[in-house]
Coordinates of C-alpha atoms in Angstrom, one line a residue:
M762 CA 13.2 -11.5 13.9
S763 CA 10.7 -11.1 17.0
E764 CA 7.7 -8.7 16.5
K765 CA 6.7 -6.3 19.2
T766 CA 3.8 -4.1 19.3
P767 CA 5.0 -0.5 19.1
E768 CA 3.8 0.9 22.2
K769 CA 6.2 4.1 22.3
E770 CA 6.6 6.7 19.5
P771 CA 9.7 5.4 17.5
V772 CA 12.6 7.7 16.6
V773 CA 12.4 9.5 13.4
K774 CA 15.8 9.2 11.7
K775 CA 17.0 12.0 10.3
N776 CA 16.6 12.7 6.4
F777 CA 19.8 13.0 4.9
I778 CA 18.2 13.9 1.4
H779 CA 17.1 17.0 3.4
Q780 CA 20.8 17.6 4.8
I781 CA 21.9 17.4 1.4
I782 CA 19.7 19.7 -0.1
E783 CA 19.9 22.1 2.6
E784 CA 23.9 22.2 1.9
E785 CA 23.4 22.9 -2.0
L786 CA 20.7 25.5 -0.8
K787 CA 23.3 27.4 1.1
E788 CA 25.8 26.8 -1.8
G789 CA 23.5 28.4 -4.4
K790 CA 23.4 25.4 -6.2
N791 CA 20.5 25.6 -9.1
D792 CA 19.6 29.1 -8.1
G793 CA 17.9 27.8 -5.5
R794 CA 15.5 25.5 -6.8
V795 CA 14.1 22.3 -5.9
H796 CA 12.5 20.6 -8.2
T797 CA 11.6 16.6 -7.7
R798 CA 9.5 13.9 -9.8
F799 CA 8.0 10.8 -8.8
P800 CA 8.4 8.4 -11.6
P801 CA 6.4 4.9 -11.6
E802 CA 6.2 2.6 -14.4
P803 CA 2.4 1.8 -15.4
N804 CA 3.1 -1.6 -15.0
G805 CA 1.0 -2.4 -12.4
Y806 CA -0.8 -1.0 -8.9
L807 CA 1.2 1.2 -6.6
H808 CA 1.8 -0.4 -3.0
I809 CA 3.0 1.0 0.5
G810 CA 6.7 1.2 -0.8
H811 CA 5.8 3.6 -3.5
A812 CA 3.8 5.5 -1.0
K813 CA 6.9 6.1 0.8
S814 CA 8.5 7.4 -2.3
I815 CA 5.6 9.5 -2.9
C816 CA 6.0 11.0 0.5
L817 CA 9.4 11.6 0.2
N818 CA 9.4 13.3 -3.1
F819 CA 6.4 15.5 -3.0
G820 CA 7.1 16.3 0.6
T821 CA 10.7 17.0 -0.4
A822 CA 9.6 19.4 -2.7
Q823 CA 7.1 20.8 -0.1
K824 CA 9.5 21.5 2.4
F825 CA 11.6 23.8 0.4
N826 CA 8.7 25.5 -1.9
G827 CA 9.7 23.6 -4.5
L828 CA 7.7 21.6 -7.4
T829 CA 7.3 17.9 -8.1
N830 CA 6.4 16.5 -11.5
L831 CA 4.4 13.4 -11.8
R832 CA 6.3 11.5 -14.7
F833 CA 5.4 7.9 -15.9
D834 CA 8.2 6.0 -17.3
D835 CA 6.3 4.3 -20.2
T836 CA 9.0 2.8 -22.2
N837 CA 7.5 -0.9 -21.9
P838 CA 4.6 -1.1 -24.1
S839 CA 4.2 -4.7 -23.4
K840 CA 3.7 -4.4 -20.0
E841 CA 1.5 -1.3 -19.5
E842 CA -1.7 0.0 -19.5
T843 CA -3.8 3.1 -18.9
E844 CA -5.5 1.4 -16.2
Y845 CA -2.8 1.4 -14.3
V846 CA -2.2 5.2 -15.1
D847 CA -5.2 6.4 -13.8
S848 CA -4.9 4.1 -10.7
I849 CA -1.6 5.8 -10.0
K850 CA -2.9 9.3 -10.4
E851 CA -5.9 8.4 -8.1
D852 CA -3.6 7.0 -5.7
V853 CA -1.5 9.9 -5.6
R854 CA -4.2 12.3 -5.1
W855 CA -5.8 10.3 -2.6
L856 CA -2.2 10.4 -0.5
G857 CA -3.0 14.2 -0.6
F858 CA -0.6 15.2 -2.9
D859 CA -1.0 17.4 -6.4
W860 CA 1.2 18.0 -9.7
G861 CA -0.9 20.7 -10.8
D862 CA 0.1 20.9 -14.8
R863 CA 3.0 18.9 -14.1
E864 CA 2.0 15.5 -15.6
F865 CA 4.6 14.2 -18.1
Y866 CA 5.5 10.9 -19.7
A867 CA 8.7 9.4 -20.8
S868 CA 6.8 8.9 -24.4
D869 CA 6.4 12.8 -24.5
Y870 CA 10.2 12.6 -25.4
F871 CA 10.3 9.7 -27.7
D872 CA 10.9 12.0 -30.4
K873 CA 14.1 13.6 -28.5
L874 CA 15.6 10.5 -27.1
F875 CA 15.6 9.3 -31.0
D876 CA 17.6 12.3 -31.8
F877 CA 19.9 11.9 -28.8
A878 CA 20.5 8.4 -30.0
V879 CA 21.1 9.0 -33.5
K880 CA 23.4 12.1 -31.9
L881 CA 25.2 9.2 -29.9
I882 CA 26.1 7.3 -33.0
Q883 CA 27.2 10.2 -35.2
E884 CA 29.5 10.8 -32.1
G885 CA 30.9 7.2 -32.3
K886 CA 29.5 6.9 -28.7
A887 CA 26.5 4.3 -29.6
Y888 CA 26.6 1.1 -32.2
V889 CA 24.0 -1.4 -33.2
D890 CA 24.5 -4.8 -32.0
D891 CA 22.8 -8.0 -34.0
Q892 CA 24.3 -10.7 -31.5
D893 CA 21.4 -12.4 -30.0
A894 CA 20.7 -11.7 -25.8
E895 CA 22.5 -14.6 -24.6
T896 CA 25.7 -13.4 -26.5
I897 CA 25.6 -10.1 -25.5
S898 CA 25.1 -10.9 -22.2
S899 CA 28.3 -13.6 -22.0
Q900 CA 30.4 -11.2 -23.3
K901 CA 29.4 -8.7 -20.4
G902 CA 32.0 -10.7 -18.3
T903 CA 31.6 -10.6 -14.3
P904 CA 32.4 -7.8 -11.3
T905 CA 36.3 -9.2 -11.3
R906 CA 36.7 -10.3 -15.2
P907 CA 36.6 -7.7 -17.9
G908 CA 34.0 -7.8 -20.8
V909 CA 34.8 -8.9 -24.4
E910 CA 33.9 -6.1 -27.0
S911 CA 31.3 -7.2 -29.4
P912 CA 32.3 -7.8 -33.2
C913 CA 30.2 -5.0 -33.8
R914 CA 31.3 -2.4 -32.1
N915 CA 33.6 -1.1 -34.6
R916 CA 31.0 -0.6 -37.0
S917 CA 31.0 2.7 -39.2
V918 CA 28.8 5.7 -38.2
E919 CA 27.5 5.2 -41.5
E920 CA 26.2 1.7 -40.9
N921 CA 24.8 2.3 -37.5
L922 CA 22.6 5.0 -38.8
D923 CA 21.6 2.8 -41.3
L924 CA 20.8 0.0 -39.0
F925 CA 18.9 2.1 -36.8
M926 CA 16.6 3.9 -38.9
R927 CA 16.1 0.4 -40.5
M928 CA 15.2 -0.7 -36.7
K929 CA 13.0 2.4 -36.8
A930 CA 11.2 1.3 -39.6
G931 CA 10.7 -1.9 -38.8
E932 CA 12.6 -4.3 -40.8
F933 CA 13.8 -6.1 -37.8
K934 CA 12.1 -8.6 -35.6
E935 CA 12.3 -8.4 -32.1
G936 CA 15.9 -9.5 -31.0
E937 CA 17.6 -9.4 -33.7
H938 CA 18.9 -5.8 -33.4
V939 CA 19.5 -3.6 -30.3
L940 CA 21.8 -0.4 -29.8
R941 CA 24.1 -0.2 -27.3
A942 CA 26.5 3.0 -25.9
K943 CA 29.7 2.6 -26.5
I944 CA 31.1 3.0 -23.4
D945 CA 34.1 0.7 -21.5
M946 CA 33.9 -3.0 -21.4
A947 CA 36.6 -3.0 -18.8
S948 CA 34.6 -0.6 -16.7
P949 CA 34.2 -2.4 -12.8
N950 CA 30.7 -1.1 -13.0
M951 CA 29.0 -3.7 -14.9
H952 CA 26.3 -1.1 -16.1
M953 CA 28.8 1.0 -17.9
R954 CA 30.2 -2.3 -20.3
D955 CA 28.3 -0.9 -23.2
P956 CA 24.4 -0.9 -22.0
I957 CA 21.5 -1.6 -24.2
I958 CA 19.7 1.4 -24.6
Y959 CA 17.2 0.9 -27.7
R960 CA 15.3 -2.6 -28.3
V961 CA 13.1 -3.6 -30.9
M962 CA 9.5 -4.1 -29.7
H963 CA 6.4 -4.7 -32.0
A964 CA 4.1 -3.7 -29.6
P965 CA 1.5 -0.9 -29.4
H966 CA 2.1 2.1 -27.0
H967 CA -1.1 2.9 -24.7
R968 CA -0.1 6.8 -25.9
T969 CA 2.1 6.3 -29.2
G970 CA -0.2 3.6 -30.8
T971 CA 1.9 2.0 -33.3
K972 CA 4.4 5.1 -34.1
W973 CA 7.3 3.3 -32.6
C974 CA 8.3 -0.4 -32.9
I975 CA 11.7 0.7 -31.5
Y976 CA 11.6 1.4 -27.7
P977 CA 14.4 3.3 -25.2
M978 CA 15.6 1.5 -22.2
Y979 CA 14.7 2.5 -18.8
D980 CA 18.2 3.9 -17.9
F981 CA 18.5 5.8 -21.2
A982 CA 15.0 7.6 -20.9
H983 CA 15.2 8.4 -17.1
G984 CA 17.9 10.9 -16.5
Q985 CA 17.2 12.5 -19.9
S986 CA 13.6 12.8 -18.8
D987 CA 14.7 14.6 -15.5
Y988 CA 17.1 16.9 -17.7
W989 CA 14.8 18.1 -19.9
E990 CA 12.4 18.9 -17.0
G991 CA 15.0 20.6 -14.9
I992 CA 14.6 18.4 -12.0
T993 CA 17.4 18.8 -9.6
H994 CA 17.3 15.6 -7.3
S995 CA 16.4 12.7 -8.6
V996 CA 15.6 10.5 -5.4
C997 CA 15.5 6.9 -6.2
T998 CA 15.8 3.6 -4.1
L999 CA 19.0 2.1 -3.0
E1000 CA 19.3 -0.5 -5.9
F1001 CA 19.7 2.2 -8.6
E1002 CA 22.9 3.6 -6.8
V1003 CA 25.2 1.1 -9.4
H1004 CA 23.0 3.0 -12.0
R1005 CA 24.5 6.4 -11.2
P1006 CA 27.2 6.4 -13.2
L1007 CA 25.5 5.6 -16.3
Y1008 CA 23.0 8.1 -15.3
N1009 CA 25.7 10.9 -15.4
W1010 CA 27.5 9.7 -18.2
F1011 CA 24.2 9.8 -20.4
I1012 CA 23.4 13.6 -19.2
D1013 CA 27.6 14.4 -19.7
Q1014 CA 26.8 13.9 -23.5
L1015 CA 23.6 15.6 -23.7
K1016 CA 24.0 18.9 -21.1
D1017 CA 25.2 22.0 -22.5
G1018 CA 25.5 24.0 -19.5
E1019 CA 26.2 23.6 -15.6
Y1020 CA 22.9 22.4 -14.6
R1021 CA 22.9 18.6 -14.0
P1022 CA 20.1 16.7 -11.9
R1023 CA 21.7 14.9 -9.0
Q1024 CA 20.5 11.2 -8.3
I1025 CA 20.2 10.3 -4.9
E1026 CA 19.5 7.2 -3.5
F1027 CA 17.8 5.7 -0.1
A1028 CA 16.7 2.5 1.2
R1029 CA 13.3 1.2 0.0
L1030 CA 10.6 -0.3 1.9
N1031 CA 10.4 -3.8 3.1
L1032 CA 7.5 -4.5 5.6
T1033 CA 7.4 -8.6 7.2
Y1034 CA 4.7 -10.5 6.3
T1035 CA 4.5 -8.9 3.2
V1036 CA 5.8 -9.1 -0.7
M1037 CA 6.3 -6.1 -2.1
S1038 CA 7.5 -7.1 -6.1
K1039 CA 5.1 -6.1 -8.2
R1040 CA 5.8 -9.1 -10.4
K1041 CA 4.8 -10.9 -7.4
L1042 CA 1.8 -9.0 -6.6
L1043 CA 0.7 -9.5 -10.2
E1044 CA 1.0 -13.5 -9.8
L1045 CA -1.2 -13.2 -6.9
V1046 CA -3.9 -11.5 -9.0
K1047 CA -3.9 -13.1 -12.4
D1048 CA -3.6 -16.8 -10.1
K1049 CA -6.5 -15.4 -8.3
H1050 CA -4.9 -16.1 -4.9
V1051 CA -6.4 -12.5 -3.9
N1052 CA -9.6 -10.7 -5.6
G1053 CA -8.0 -8.0 -7.8
W1054 CA -5.3 -5.2 -6.9
D1055 CA -7.7 -3.5 -4.5
D1056 CA -8.1 -6.6 -2.4
P1057 CA -7.7 -5.4 1.4
R1058 CA -5.3 -7.9 2.0
M1059 CA -2.9 -6.5 -0.7
P1060 CA -0.2 -4.0 0.0
T1061 CA -1.1 -2.0 -2.5
I1062 CA -2.6 1.6 -2.3
S1063 CA -5.9 0.8 -3.5
G1064 CA -6.1 -2.0 -1.5
L1065 CA -5.0 -0.4 1.7
R1066 CA -7.4 2.3 1.1
R1067 CA -10.2 -0.4 0.6
R1068 CA -9.2 -1.7 3.9
G1069 CA -9.9 1.4 5.5
Y1070 CA -6.3 2.9 5.8
T1071 CA -6.5 6.6 5.6
P1072 CA -4.1 9.2 3.9
E1073 CA -3.1 10.6 7.6
S1074 CA -2.1 7.2 8.6
I1075 CA 0.2 6.5 5.5
R1076 CA 1.9 9.7 5.6
N1077 CA 2.8 9.2 9.0
F1078 CA 3.7 5.5 8.9
A1079 CA 6.4 7.1 6.0
E1080 CA 7.4 9.9 8.5
R1081 CA 8.0 7.7 11.0
I1082 CA 10.0 5.3 9.2
G1083 CA 12.4 8.2 8.1
V1084 CA 14.4 7.8 5.6
T1085 CA 18.3 5.9 5.4
K1086 CA 20.7 4.5 3.1
V1087 CA 20.8 1.0 4.4
D1088 CA 18.3 -1.6 3.6
G1089 CA 16.4 -3.0 6.6
I1090 CA 12.9 -4.3 7.2
I1091 CA 10.4 -2.5 8.8
D1092 CA 7.8 -4.3 11.5
V1093 CA 4.4 -4.4 9.7
A1094 CA 2.8 -3.8 13.4
L1095 CA 4.4 -0.2 12.9
L1096 CA 1.8 0.3 9.8
E1097 CA -0.9 -1.2 11.9
H1098 CA -0.5 0.8 14.8
S1099 CA 0.0 4.4 12.6
V1100 CA -4.0 3.4 11.3
R1101 CA -5.1 2.4 14.7
E1102 CA -3.7 5.8 16.2
D1103 CA -5.0 7.8 13.4
L1104 CA -8.4 6.2 13.5
N1105 CA -8.7 6.2 17.4
K1106 CA -9.1 10.2 17.2
K1107 CA -11.3 10.3 14.2
A1108 CA -13.4 7.3 13.8
Q1109 CA -17.0 6.8 14.7
R1110 CA -18.1 4.4 17.7
V1111 CA -20.8 2.2 17.2
M1112 CA -21.9 -1.4 18.5
G1113 CA -22.0 -4.1 16.4
V1114 CA -22.2 -7.7 17.3
L1115 CA -20.7 -10.3 14.4
N1116 CA -21.1 -13.9 16.0
P1117 CA -24.9 -13.1 17.9
L1118 CA -26.3 -14.6 20.3
K1119 CA -30.2 -13.5 21.3
V1120 CA -30.8 -12.2 24.8
V1121 CA -34.3 -12.0 25.6
I1122 CA -35.0 -9.5 28.5
T1123 CA -38.4 -11.0 30.2
N1124 CA -39.4 -8.1 32.5
Y1125 CA -39.0 -5.5 30.1
P1126 CA -41.9 -4.3 28.5
E1127 CA -43.1 -5.7 25.2
G1128 CA -42.8 -3.6 22.3
Q1129 CA -40.8 -0.5 23.9
V1130 CA -38.0 1.0 22.4
E1131 CA -35.7 3.4 24.6
E1132 CA -33.5 5.5 23.3
M1133 CA -30.0 5.3 25.1
E1134 CA -27.5 8.0 24.9
A1135 CA -24.1 6.7 23.4
I1136 CA -20.8 8.7 23.1
N1137 CA -19.7 9.2 19.5
N1138 CA -15.8 9.0 20.2
P1139 CA -14.4 9.6 23.5
E1140 CA -11.1 11.5 22.0
N1141 CA -13.4 14.1 20.6
P1142 CA -15.7 15.6 22.8
D1143 CA -16.9 17.7 20.0
A1144 CA -18.3 14.6 18.0
G1145 CA -21.1 14.6 20.4
T1146 CA -23.4 11.6 21.2
R1147 CA -26.2 9.7 19.3
S1148 CA -29.3 7.5 20.5
V1149 CA -29.1 3.6 20.6
P1150 CA -32.5 1.8 20.7
F1151 CA -32.7 -0.4 23.3
T1152 CA -35.6 -3.0 23.2
K1153 CA -36.8 -6.6 24.8
E1154 CA -34.6 -8.7 22.6
I1155 CA -31.1 -7.7 21.9
Y1156 CA -28.2 -9.6 20.7
I1157 CA -24.7 -9.8 22.3
E1158 CA -21.7 -11.7 21.2
R1159 CA -21.6 -15.3 21.7
D1160 CA -18.1 -15.4 23.1
D1161 CA -19.3 -13.1 25.8
F1162 CA -21.5 -15.8 27.4
M1163 CA -20.3 -19.2 29.0
E1164 CA -22.8 -21.7 30.5
E1165 CA -19.7 -23.1 32.5
P1166 CA -17.0 -20.1 32.9
P1167 CA -13.3 -20.5 34.4
R1168 CA -12.5 -18.7 37.3
K1169 CA -11.3 -15.7 35.3
F1170 CA -14.0 -15.2 32.8
F1171 CA -16.3 -12.4 34.1
R1172 CA -18.8 -11.8 31.4
L1173 CA -22.0 -12.9 31.3
A1174 CA -22.7 -16.4 32.6
P1175 CA -25.7 -18.4 34.5
G1176 CA -26.9 -16.2 37.7
R1177 CA -24.4 -13.6 36.6
E1178 CA -24.8 -9.8 36.2
V1179 CA -23.3 -7.3 34.0
R1180 CA -23.6 -4.1 32.7
L1181 CA -24.8 -3.2 28.4
R1182 CA -23.0 -0.4 27.6
Y1183 CA -25.1 2.8 28.1
A1184 CA -28.0 0.5 29.0
Y1185 CA -29.0 -1.6 32.1
Y1186 CA -27.4 -4.3 34.5
I1187 CA -28.9 -7.6 33.3
T1188 CA -28.9 -11.2 35.3
C1189 CA -29.0 -14.3 33.1
N1190 CA -31.4 -16.5 34.5
D1191 CA -32.1 -19.3 32.3
V1192 CA -30.0 -21.1 29.0
I1193 CA -32.4 -21.9 25.9
K1194 CA -30.7 -24.8 23.5
D1195 CA -32.1 -26.5 20.8
E1196 CA -32.4 -30.4 20.1
N1197 CA -28.7 -30.9 19.8
G1198 CA -27.8 -28.9 22.7
E1199 CA -26.8 -25.8 20.9
I1200 CA -27.5 -22.8 22.9
T1201 CA -30.0 -20.8 20.9
E1202 CA -31.1 -17.8 23.3
L1203 CA -30.5 -16.2 27.1
H1204 CA -33.2 -15.2 29.1
C1205 CA -32.2 -12.4 31.4
T1206 CA -34.0 -9.6 33.7
Y1207 CA -33.0 -6.2 34.0
D1208 CA -32.6 -3.9 36.8
P1209 CA -34.7 -0.4 35.6
E1210 CA -32.7 1.6 38.2
T1211 CA -29.3 0.7 36.4
K1212 CA -30.2 3.2 33.2
G1213 CA -26.9 4.6 31.7
G1214 CA -25.1 1.7 33.4
N1215 CA -24.7 3.0 37.0
S1216 CA -26.3 1.1 40.0
P1217 CA -28.0 3.7 42.8
D1218 CA -26.9 1.3 45.7
G1219 CA -23.5 1.5 44.2
R1220 CA -22.7 -2.4 43.4
K1221 CA -20.3 -3.1 40.9
V1222 CA -20.2 -5.6 38.0
K1223 CA -17.0 -6.9 36.5
A1224 CA -17.8 -6.8 32.6
T1225 CA -19.4 -4.5 30.0
L1226 CA -20.9 -5.9 27.1
H1227 CA -21.5 -4.4 23.8
W1228 CA -25.0 -5.3 22.1
V1229 CA -27.6 -4.4 19.6
S1230 CA -31.4 -4.5 19.4
A1231 CA -32.9 -7.7 17.6
T1232 CA -35.2 -5.7 16.0
E1233 CA -33.6 -2.3 15.6
N1234 CA -30.6 -2.8 13.8
V1235 CA -29.0 -3.3 10.4
E1236 CA -27.9 -6.5 9.0
A1237 CA -24.2 -7.1 7.5
E1238 CA -21.8 -8.6 5.8
V1239 CA -18.4 -8.5 7.6
R1240 CA -14.9 -9.5 5.9
L1241 CA -12.4 -9.8 9.1
Y1242 CA -9.1 -9.5 7.2
D1243 CA -5.6 -10.7 8.5
R1244 CA -2.1 -10.8 7.4
L1245 CA -2.1 -12.2 3.7
F1246 CA 1.6 -14.3 4.8
L1247 CA 2.2 -16.4 7.7
D1248 CA 6.1 -16.0 7.4
E1249 CA 7.8 -13.1 8.1
E1250 CA 9.8 -12.7 4.9
P1251 CA 7.7 -15.0 2.7
D1252 CA 10.1 -14.1 -0.3
G1253 CA 13.3 -14.7 1.7
H1254 CA 13.4 -18.4 1.0
K1255 CA 15.6 -19.0 -2.3
D1256 CA 14.4 -22.8 -2.2
R1257 CA 11.0 -22.3 -1.9
D1258 CA 7.9 -20.4 -3.7
F1259 CA 6.5 -17.2 -1.4
K1260 CA 3.0 -18.6 -1.9
E1261 CA 3.8 -21.7 0.3
F1262 CA 3.4 -18.8 2.9
M1263 CA 0.3 -17.8 2.5
N1264 CA -2.1 -17.4 5.1
P1265 CA -5.5 -19.6 4.8
D1266 CA -7.4 -17.8 7.3
S1267 CA -6.7 -14.3 5.9
L1268 CA -10.3 -13.5 5.2
T1269 CA -12.8 -15.0 7.5
V1270 CA -16.4 -13.9 6.2
L1271 CA -19.4 -13.5 8.8
N1272 CA -23.0 -13.4 6.7
T1273 CA -25.0 -12.2 9.7
C1274 CA -23.8 -9.6 11.5
Y1275 CA -25.6 -6.7 13.0
I1276 CA -24.9 -3.1 13.7
E1277 CA -26.7 -0.4 15.3
P1278 CA -28.8 1.7 13.4
F1279 CA -26.5 4.7 13.0
V1280 CA -24.6 3.0 10.5
K1281 CA -27.8 2.9 8.0
Q1282 CA -26.7 6.0 6.0
A1283 CA -23.0 5.0 5.8
K1284 CA -21.2 5.3 2.4
A1285 CA -18.2 3.6 0.9
L1286 CA -15.0 3.7 2.6
D1287 CA -16.8 5.5 5.9
S1288 CA -15.0 4.2 8.9
F1289 CA -16.3 3.4 12.2
Q1290 CA -14.9 1.7 15.5
F1291 CA -16.8 -1.3 16.6
E1292 CA -16.9 -1.2 19.9
R1293 CA -14.7 -3.6 21.8
L1294 CA -14.1 -5.1 18.3
G1295 CA -11.5 -3.0 16.2
Y1296 CA -12.2 -0.5 13.1
F1297 CA -13.9 -1.2 10.3
N1298 CA -15.0 0.6 7.0
V1299 CA -17.6 0.1 4.5
D1300 CA -16.6 -1.9 1.5
L1301 CA -17.4 -0.8 -1.9
D1302 CA -19.2 -4.1 -2.6
S1303 CA -22.0 -2.6 -0.1
T1304 CA -25.5 -2.1 -1.8
D1305 CA -28.6 -0.3 -0.4
Q1306 CA -30.0 -3.9 0.5
K1307 CA -27.0 -4.6 2.2
L1308 CA -23.8 -3.2 4.0
V1309 CA -20.1 -4.5 3.8
F1310 CA -17.6 -4.3 6.1
N1311 CA -14.1 -4.4 6.0
R1312 CA -11.9 -5.0 9.5
T1313 CA -9.1 -2.4 9.1
A1314 CA -7.4 -3.8 12.1
Q1315 CA -8.2 -5.0 15.6
L1316 CA -8.0 -2.6 18.6
R1317 CA -4.9 -4.2 19.8
D1318 CA -2.1 -6.2 18.1
N1319 CA -2.8 -9.8 18.9
W1320 CA -0.6 -11.6 16.4
S1321 CA 2.6 -11.7 18.8
K1322 CA 0.4 -13.7 21.3
I1323 CA -1.0 -16.0 18.5
K1324 CA 2.8 -16.5 17.2
G1325 CA 3.8 -17.4 20.8
K1326 CA 1.2 -20.2 21.1

């Protein structure tokens, strides 16, 4: 797959889920109600794929004047933490969505789920199996070969109830007994072959403490939670399509009327140069390949927020990629394009020099400070202007000077004149070097008649440079982030570890950068465009003594060019 910079607006695919709902509303189904839910498992931080699901579930309810529940599917206490619950709520709110008073947990229904399991046992539709996991798995068969019934399958109702109560009482070790639904070991759908619905887990739960030592499986808890909450549309990713018959079977055993939540599957989000598995993201965090879940290189919502992505850019991205029934992979360049497009309209412009080279303007008055008028955002005239201090000594980017320039290099060079943004024309006269031959500063002269960047005699220059006063500035640390992986599908190689494809240059830290004084009062997560350099935001590590900036995105997508070298 070759990557291209998205120059045109992509065609938004029709949302087939909305089409389904529109037809149901015409038919009067569910009394005209639309009620969705976003059901995260609190076992990690949310990533950009979850953001697509959040936008879809909350956005669908908003479109049809419905409701959305936030429900944590907390059925595996060994992997769940309150930290994850709190982070998920923060991420959903930050994206711009609100669940009101509809915050639920699968653990809210543990008593009802237990009673439902007892009901299944009493009706001869569930049994306790004391075989080990390997044996149960081997008896499942294959998609082309039916499974083998467990020798425990025909236990009496009384024996099953007794064993299940003893499971609940904590008499058995983990793995010694499970409760299975009695459905069809010959079903062509492997998920219908007597699935496990309860297992023993001697682990305290983050909400229920040590009350329970048996916990329902996700497939058992999920549909019933939907049913009890009155969910009309249970929207989930495509891998749950084969689970739908089981979802419906459980609800058929529970429901007492015509109402039934409808499960609809859509294709999950896959991005180039990214891993989306929570297990693999956790591995990156635990093995310290990144600096936590909110590392700006991570595809987590908290990482994207810290890097400088805006809620609008992520919502617009989710809208652009649309909702389909076919798995595919989206070019990460489209996500980067979305944040550039959003920040271009709203980010405050400032000048910053990341790799400074001192320039002394020899004919400029000693000690003078001039205030130059600069435009805050050319995309937004209402943003106004600001003053930028100009002094005898300034910094420019080291890359903006060459002592022996090639033919197409138009920036500063000995004897050449360039424009300083919002200021004056300057001409380089002398190059000062240290004992090692390294350039330490340039001596230039300025033309006082060119203030504001225009020449009265009409002469033209071919380059305009950004700059910062050497005495009136804010010193900062700047972190240049790039893609975390060098391969388009880092986890798409069966014979290789995804970490082999990590980009060693995904983070470059520049400790001594100079930004114009305007940023002095900037707060964490404030966004700026550093002119000619890219979009940056204030990192959470910033202090009153030193600001830290993250590069959110370059002004243009240079990745394709780098790959083509």
